[in-house]
Tab-separated table of C-alpha atoms (C1' of nucleotides) in Angstrom:
chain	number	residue	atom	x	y	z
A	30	UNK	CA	38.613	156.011	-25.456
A	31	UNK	CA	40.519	153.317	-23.868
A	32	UNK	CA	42.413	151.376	-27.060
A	33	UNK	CA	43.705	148.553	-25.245
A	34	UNK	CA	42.749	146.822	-21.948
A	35	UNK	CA	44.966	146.834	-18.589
A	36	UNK	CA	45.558	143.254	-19.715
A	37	UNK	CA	46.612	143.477	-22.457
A	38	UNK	CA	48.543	146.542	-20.984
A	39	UNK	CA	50.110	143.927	-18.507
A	40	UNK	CA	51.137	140.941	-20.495
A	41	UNK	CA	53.333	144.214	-23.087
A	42	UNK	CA	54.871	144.638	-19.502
A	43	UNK	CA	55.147	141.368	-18.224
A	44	UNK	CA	56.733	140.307	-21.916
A	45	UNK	CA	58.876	142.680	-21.477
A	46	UNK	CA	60.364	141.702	-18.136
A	47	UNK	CA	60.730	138.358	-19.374
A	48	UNK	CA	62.689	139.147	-22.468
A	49	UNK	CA	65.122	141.570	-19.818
A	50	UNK	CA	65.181	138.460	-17.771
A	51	UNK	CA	66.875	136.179	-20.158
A	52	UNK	CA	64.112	135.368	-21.877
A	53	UNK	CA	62.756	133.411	-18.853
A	54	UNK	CA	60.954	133.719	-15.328
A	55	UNK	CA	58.340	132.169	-13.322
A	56	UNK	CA	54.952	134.056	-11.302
A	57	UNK	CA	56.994	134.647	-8.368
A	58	UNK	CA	59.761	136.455	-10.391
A	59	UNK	CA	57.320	138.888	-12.220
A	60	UNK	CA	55.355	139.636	-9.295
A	61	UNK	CA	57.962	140.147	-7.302
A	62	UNK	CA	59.388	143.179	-10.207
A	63	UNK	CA	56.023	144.639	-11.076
A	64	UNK	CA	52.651	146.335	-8.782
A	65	UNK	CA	50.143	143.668	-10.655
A	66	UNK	CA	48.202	141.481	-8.416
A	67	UNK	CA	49.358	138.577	-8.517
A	68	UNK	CA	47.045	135.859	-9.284
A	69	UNK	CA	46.066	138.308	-12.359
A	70	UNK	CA	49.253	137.929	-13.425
A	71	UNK	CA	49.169	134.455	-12.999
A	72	UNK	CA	46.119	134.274	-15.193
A	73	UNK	CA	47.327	136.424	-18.339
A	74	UNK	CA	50.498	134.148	-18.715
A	75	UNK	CA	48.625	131.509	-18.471
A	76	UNK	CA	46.461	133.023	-21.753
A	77	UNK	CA	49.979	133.506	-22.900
A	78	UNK	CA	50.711	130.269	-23.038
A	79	UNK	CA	47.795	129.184	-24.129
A	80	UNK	CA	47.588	131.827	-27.579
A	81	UNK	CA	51.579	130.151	-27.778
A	82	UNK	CA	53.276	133.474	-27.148
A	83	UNK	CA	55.065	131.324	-24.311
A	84	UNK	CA	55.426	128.354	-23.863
A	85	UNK	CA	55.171	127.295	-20.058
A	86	UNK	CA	56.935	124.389	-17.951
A	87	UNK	CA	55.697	123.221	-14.617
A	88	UNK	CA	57.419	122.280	-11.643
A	89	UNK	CA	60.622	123.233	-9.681
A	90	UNK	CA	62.441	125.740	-12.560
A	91	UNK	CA	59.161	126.145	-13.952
A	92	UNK	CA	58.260	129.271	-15.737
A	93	UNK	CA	57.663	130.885	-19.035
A	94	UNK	CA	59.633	131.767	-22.117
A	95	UNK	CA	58.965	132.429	-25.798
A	96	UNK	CA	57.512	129.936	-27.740
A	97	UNK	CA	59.047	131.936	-30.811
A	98	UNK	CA	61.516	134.734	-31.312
A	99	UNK	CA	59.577	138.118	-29.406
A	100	UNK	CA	60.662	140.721	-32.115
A	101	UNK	CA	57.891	139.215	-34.712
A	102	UNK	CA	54.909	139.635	-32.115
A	103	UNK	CA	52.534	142.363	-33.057
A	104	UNK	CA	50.346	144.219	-30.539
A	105	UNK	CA	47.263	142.694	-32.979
A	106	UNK	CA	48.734	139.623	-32.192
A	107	UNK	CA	48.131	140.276	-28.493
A	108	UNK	CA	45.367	142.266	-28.351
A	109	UNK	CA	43.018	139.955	-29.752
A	110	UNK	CA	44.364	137.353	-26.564
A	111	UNK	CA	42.195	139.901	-24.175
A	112	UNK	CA	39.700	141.559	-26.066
A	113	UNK	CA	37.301	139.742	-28.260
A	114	UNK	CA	36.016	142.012	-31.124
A	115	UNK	CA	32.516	141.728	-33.194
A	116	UNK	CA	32.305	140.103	-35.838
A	117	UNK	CA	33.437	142.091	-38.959
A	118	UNK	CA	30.097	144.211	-40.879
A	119	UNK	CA	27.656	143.016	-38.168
A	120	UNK	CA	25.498	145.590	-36.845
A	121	UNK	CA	25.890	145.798	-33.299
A	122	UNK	CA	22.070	146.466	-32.570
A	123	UNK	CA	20.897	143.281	-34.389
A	124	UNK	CA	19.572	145.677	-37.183
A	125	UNK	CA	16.754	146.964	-33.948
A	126	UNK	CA	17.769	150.395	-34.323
A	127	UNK	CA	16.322	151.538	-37.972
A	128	UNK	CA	12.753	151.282	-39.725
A	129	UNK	CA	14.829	150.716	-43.127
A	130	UNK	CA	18.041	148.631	-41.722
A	131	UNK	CA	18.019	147.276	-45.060
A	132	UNK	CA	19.242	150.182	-46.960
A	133	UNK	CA	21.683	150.856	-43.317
A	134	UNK	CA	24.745	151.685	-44.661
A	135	UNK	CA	26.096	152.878	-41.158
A	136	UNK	CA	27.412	149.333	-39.950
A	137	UNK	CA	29.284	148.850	-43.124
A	138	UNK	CA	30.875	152.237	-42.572
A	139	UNK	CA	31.518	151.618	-38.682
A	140	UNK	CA	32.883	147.628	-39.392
A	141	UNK	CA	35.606	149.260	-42.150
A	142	UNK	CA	36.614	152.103	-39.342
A	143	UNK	CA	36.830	149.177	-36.703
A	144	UNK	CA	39.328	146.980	-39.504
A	145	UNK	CA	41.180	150.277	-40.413
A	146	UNK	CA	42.278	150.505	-37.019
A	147	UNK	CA	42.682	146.624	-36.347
A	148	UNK	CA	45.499	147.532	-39.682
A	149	UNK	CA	47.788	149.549	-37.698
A	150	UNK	CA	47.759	147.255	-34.829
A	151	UNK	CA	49.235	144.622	-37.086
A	152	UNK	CA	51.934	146.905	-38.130
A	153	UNK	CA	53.363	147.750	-34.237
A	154	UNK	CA	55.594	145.245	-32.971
A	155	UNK	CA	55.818	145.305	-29.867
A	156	UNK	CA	59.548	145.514	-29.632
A	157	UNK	CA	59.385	148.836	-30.900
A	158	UNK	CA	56.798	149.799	-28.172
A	159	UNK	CA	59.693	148.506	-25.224
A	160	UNK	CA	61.964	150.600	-26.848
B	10	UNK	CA	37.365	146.207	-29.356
B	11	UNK	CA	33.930	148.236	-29.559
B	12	UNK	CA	35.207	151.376	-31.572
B	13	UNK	CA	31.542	153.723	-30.621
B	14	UNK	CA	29.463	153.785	-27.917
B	15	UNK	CA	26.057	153.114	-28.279
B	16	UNK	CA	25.385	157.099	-27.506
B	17	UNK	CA	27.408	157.689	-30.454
B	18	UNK	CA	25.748	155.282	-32.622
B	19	UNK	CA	22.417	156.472	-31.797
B	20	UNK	CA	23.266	160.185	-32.093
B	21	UNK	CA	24.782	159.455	-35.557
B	22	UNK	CA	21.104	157.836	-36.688
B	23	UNK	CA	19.370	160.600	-35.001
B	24	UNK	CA	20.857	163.699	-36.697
B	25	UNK	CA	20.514	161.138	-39.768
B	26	UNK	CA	16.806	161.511	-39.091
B	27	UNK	CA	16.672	165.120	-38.473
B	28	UNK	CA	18.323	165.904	-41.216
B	29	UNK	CA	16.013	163.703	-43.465
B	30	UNK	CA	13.350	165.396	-42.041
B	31	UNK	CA	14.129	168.653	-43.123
B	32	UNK	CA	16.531	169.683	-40.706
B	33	UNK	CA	13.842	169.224	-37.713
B	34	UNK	CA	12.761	166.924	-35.533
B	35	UNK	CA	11.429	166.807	-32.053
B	36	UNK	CA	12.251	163.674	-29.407
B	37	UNK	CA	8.285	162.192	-30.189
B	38	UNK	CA	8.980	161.868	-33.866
B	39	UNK	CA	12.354	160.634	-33.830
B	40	UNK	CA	11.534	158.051	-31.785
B	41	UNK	CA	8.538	156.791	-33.761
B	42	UNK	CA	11.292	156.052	-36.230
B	43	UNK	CA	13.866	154.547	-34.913
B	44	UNK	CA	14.050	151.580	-32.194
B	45	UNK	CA	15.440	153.307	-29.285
B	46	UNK	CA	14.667	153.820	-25.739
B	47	UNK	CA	12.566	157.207	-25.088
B	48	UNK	CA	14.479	158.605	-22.238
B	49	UNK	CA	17.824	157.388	-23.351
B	50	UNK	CA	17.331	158.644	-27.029
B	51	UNK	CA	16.053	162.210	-25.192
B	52	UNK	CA	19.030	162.502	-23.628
B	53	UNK	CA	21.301	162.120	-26.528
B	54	UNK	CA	19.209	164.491	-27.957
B	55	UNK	CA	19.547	166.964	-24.947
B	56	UNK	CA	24.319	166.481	-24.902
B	57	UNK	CA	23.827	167.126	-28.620
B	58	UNK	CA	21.906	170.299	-28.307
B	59	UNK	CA	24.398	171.400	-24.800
B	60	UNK	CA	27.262	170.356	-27.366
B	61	UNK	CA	25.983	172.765	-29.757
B	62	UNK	CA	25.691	170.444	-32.384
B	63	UNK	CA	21.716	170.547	-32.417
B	64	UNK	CA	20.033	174.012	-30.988
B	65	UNK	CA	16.703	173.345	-29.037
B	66	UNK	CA	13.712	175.066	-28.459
B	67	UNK	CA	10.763	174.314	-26.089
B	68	UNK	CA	7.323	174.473	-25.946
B	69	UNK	CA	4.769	173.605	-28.409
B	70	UNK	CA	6.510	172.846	-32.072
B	71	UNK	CA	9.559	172.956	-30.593
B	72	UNK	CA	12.126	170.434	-31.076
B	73	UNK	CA	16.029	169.930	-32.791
B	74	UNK	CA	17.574	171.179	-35.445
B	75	UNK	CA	21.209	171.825	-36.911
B	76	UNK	CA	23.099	174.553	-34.934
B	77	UNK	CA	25.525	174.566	-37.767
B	78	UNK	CA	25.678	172.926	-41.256
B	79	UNK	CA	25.663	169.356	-40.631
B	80	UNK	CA	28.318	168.753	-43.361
B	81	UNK	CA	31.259	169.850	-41.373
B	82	UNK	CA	30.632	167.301	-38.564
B	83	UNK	CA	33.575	164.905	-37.881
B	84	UNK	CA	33.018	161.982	-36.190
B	85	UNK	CA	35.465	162.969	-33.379
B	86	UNK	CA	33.372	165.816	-32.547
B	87	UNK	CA	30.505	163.317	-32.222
B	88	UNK	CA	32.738	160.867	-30.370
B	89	UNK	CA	34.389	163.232	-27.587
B	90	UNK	CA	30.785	164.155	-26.422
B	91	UNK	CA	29.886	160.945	-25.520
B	92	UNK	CA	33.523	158.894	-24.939
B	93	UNK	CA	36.073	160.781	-22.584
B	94	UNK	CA	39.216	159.955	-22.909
B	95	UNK	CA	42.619	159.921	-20.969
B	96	UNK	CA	44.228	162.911	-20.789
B	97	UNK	CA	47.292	162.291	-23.594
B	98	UNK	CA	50.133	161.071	-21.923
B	99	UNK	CA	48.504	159.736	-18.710
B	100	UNK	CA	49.749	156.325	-17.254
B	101	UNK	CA	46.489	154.703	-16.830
B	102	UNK	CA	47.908	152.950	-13.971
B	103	UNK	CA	49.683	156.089	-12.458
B	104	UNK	CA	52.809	155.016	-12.593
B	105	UNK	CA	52.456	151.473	-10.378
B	106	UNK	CA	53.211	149.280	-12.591
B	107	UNK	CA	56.513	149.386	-13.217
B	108	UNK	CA	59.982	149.547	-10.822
B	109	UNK	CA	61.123	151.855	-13.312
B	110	UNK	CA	58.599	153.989	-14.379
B	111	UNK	CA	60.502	156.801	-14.683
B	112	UNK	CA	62.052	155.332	-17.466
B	113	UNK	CA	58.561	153.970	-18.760
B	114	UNK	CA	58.401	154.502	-22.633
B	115	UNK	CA	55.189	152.870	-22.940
B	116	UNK	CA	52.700	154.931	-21.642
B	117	UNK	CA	53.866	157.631	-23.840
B	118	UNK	CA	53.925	155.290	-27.236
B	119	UNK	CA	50.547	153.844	-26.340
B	120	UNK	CA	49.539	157.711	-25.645
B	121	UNK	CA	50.429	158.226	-29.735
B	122	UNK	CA	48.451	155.559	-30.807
B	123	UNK	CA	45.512	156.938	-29.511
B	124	UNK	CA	46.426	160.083	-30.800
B	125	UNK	CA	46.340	158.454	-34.134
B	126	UNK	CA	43.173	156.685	-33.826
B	127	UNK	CA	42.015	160.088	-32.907
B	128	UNK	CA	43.193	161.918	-35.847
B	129	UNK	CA	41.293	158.887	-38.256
B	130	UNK	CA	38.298	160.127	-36.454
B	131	UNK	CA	38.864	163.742	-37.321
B	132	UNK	CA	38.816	162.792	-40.967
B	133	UNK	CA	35.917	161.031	-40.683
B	134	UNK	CA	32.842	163.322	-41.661
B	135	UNK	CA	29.503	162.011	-40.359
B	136	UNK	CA	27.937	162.796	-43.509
B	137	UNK	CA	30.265	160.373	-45.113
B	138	UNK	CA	28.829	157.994	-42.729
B	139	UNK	CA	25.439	158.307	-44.279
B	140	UNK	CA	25.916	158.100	-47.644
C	25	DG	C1'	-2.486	184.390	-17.760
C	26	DT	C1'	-3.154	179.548	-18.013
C	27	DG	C1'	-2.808	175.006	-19.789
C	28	DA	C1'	-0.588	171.957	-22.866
C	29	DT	C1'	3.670	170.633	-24.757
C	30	DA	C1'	8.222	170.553	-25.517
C	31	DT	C1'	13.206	170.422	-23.659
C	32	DG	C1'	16.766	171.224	-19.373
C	33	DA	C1'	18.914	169.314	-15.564
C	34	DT	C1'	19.924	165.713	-12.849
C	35	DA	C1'	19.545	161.687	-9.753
C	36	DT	C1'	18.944	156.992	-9.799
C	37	DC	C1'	18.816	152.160	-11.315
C	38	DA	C1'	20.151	147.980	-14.156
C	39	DA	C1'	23.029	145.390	-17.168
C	40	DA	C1'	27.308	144.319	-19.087
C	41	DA	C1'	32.134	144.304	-19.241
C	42	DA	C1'	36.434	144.540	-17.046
C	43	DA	C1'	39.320	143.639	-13.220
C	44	DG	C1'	40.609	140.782	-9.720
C	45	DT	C1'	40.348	136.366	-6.497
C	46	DA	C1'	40.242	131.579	-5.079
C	47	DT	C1'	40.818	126.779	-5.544
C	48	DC	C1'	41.590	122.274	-7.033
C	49	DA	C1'	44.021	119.589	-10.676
C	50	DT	C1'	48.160	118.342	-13.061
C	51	DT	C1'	53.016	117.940	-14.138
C	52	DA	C1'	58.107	118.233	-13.334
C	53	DT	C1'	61.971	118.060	-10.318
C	54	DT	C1'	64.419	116.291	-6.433
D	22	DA	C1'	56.577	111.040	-2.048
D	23	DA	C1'	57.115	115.960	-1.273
D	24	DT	C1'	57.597	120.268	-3.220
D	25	DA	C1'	57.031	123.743	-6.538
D	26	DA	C1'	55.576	125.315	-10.479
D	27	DT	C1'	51.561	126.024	-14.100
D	28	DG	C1'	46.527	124.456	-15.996
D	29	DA	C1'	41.797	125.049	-15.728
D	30	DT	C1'	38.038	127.287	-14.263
D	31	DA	C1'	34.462	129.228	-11.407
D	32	DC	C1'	33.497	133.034	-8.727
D	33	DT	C1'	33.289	137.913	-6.853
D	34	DT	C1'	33.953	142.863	-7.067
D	35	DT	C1'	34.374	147.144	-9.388
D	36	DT	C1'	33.718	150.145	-13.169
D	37	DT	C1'	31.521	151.558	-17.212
D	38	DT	C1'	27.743	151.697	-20.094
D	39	DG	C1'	23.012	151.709	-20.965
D	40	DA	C1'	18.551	153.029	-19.535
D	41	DT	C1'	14.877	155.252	-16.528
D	42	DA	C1'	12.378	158.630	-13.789
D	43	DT	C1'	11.215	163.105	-12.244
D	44	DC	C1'	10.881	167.832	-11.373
D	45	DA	C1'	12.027	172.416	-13.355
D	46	DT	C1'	11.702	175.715	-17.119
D	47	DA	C1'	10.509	177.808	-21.510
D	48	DT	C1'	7.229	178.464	-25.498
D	49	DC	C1'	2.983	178.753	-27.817
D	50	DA	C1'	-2.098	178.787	-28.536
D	51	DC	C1'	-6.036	180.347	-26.727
DNA sequence: GTGATATGATATCAAAAAAGTATCATTATT
DNA sequence: AATAATGATACTTTTTTGATATCATATCAC
């Protein structure tokens, strides 16, 4: 199983450069410090910006920084930027699967898993995963 | 984040079935009872039985049933047939993401958090699931 | 033994999701 | 006004997942 996704993966690493960098850098600076193509890179601070983990400037000194202090960010907090979960308790088969998927209990069981694990992404910061 | 494959889902149901059915079933009558493609749902069927979760016989009333009592199934053993996962530890980008990767702490923190996800699902018995 | 019926093994195809690219628009600095 | 940065977004490629098709093999009834 692959828990989170290369960009999510990324923007920890990409965070984490910024922070080492003074809390500040552009595209160019990144790039330049990690193997990640480049416009991808370009895209997932952009979604960065966007979720207001940074908060981005145009222009000449452009670049990103943090919108608020880093050490309160979660890895829930920015692994729901990248991957888009279901809904919570809806069966992911549209109830198509079972004769009686009125009595189905399974999807009830499966959503609860699904939060359980959702739990102890909201309880790593992601400071603690630099360190 | 999608915690089960499809595979998984559908094998869950399945042994559901065969064990509602006395603890036997063959691919024909499972499938009249559950909304699932034929082939696909044969050859869940067929990695259970080469997991040696269900035994299988041929021929005329042959069929599925429980290898071993179904009550000791975890939902990792379930899980690991169909999901493989990174071997713990692995960089998933082998080590080309970062300058430093020798000093990379990540991969090996993200490595435990799988770990941990993993252990939930050894806790997790699939006849739990059911009730 | 032979025919019907079931699974075994496995190759292939299709759909969906993830990963990566390209481009034009907009804003800030000089 | 020119340059240099990000914003927005549409597109393409690759990988994974989901699904199909087919021939081989074993079992049972007769």
């Amino acid at each position: 199983m692959r828990v989170i996704k290369k960009e999510t993966d990324y923007a920890l690493r990409a965070l984490f450069f910024i922070k080492n960098n003074g809390g500040h850098a552009d595209v160019s600076k990144i790039y330049s410090n990690m193997d990640i193509p480049r416009p991808f890179l370009r895209r997932i601070l952009q979604q960065l910006a966007h979720a207001k983990i940074l908060l981005s400037k145009k222009g000449k000194h452009g670049g990103f920084k943090f919108l608020r202090p880093f050490e309160k960010i979660t890895l829930a907090r920015l692994n729901e930027i990248f991957d888009k979960r279901l809904p919570p308790g809806e069966c992911p088969f549209k109830n198509k699967v079972c004769i009686n998927y009125k009595t189905c209990v399974l999807k009830g069981k499966l959503s609860k898993l699904e939060e359980e694990i959702y739990k102890m992404f909201e309880n790593i910061l992601i400071k603690d995963l630099w360190m």
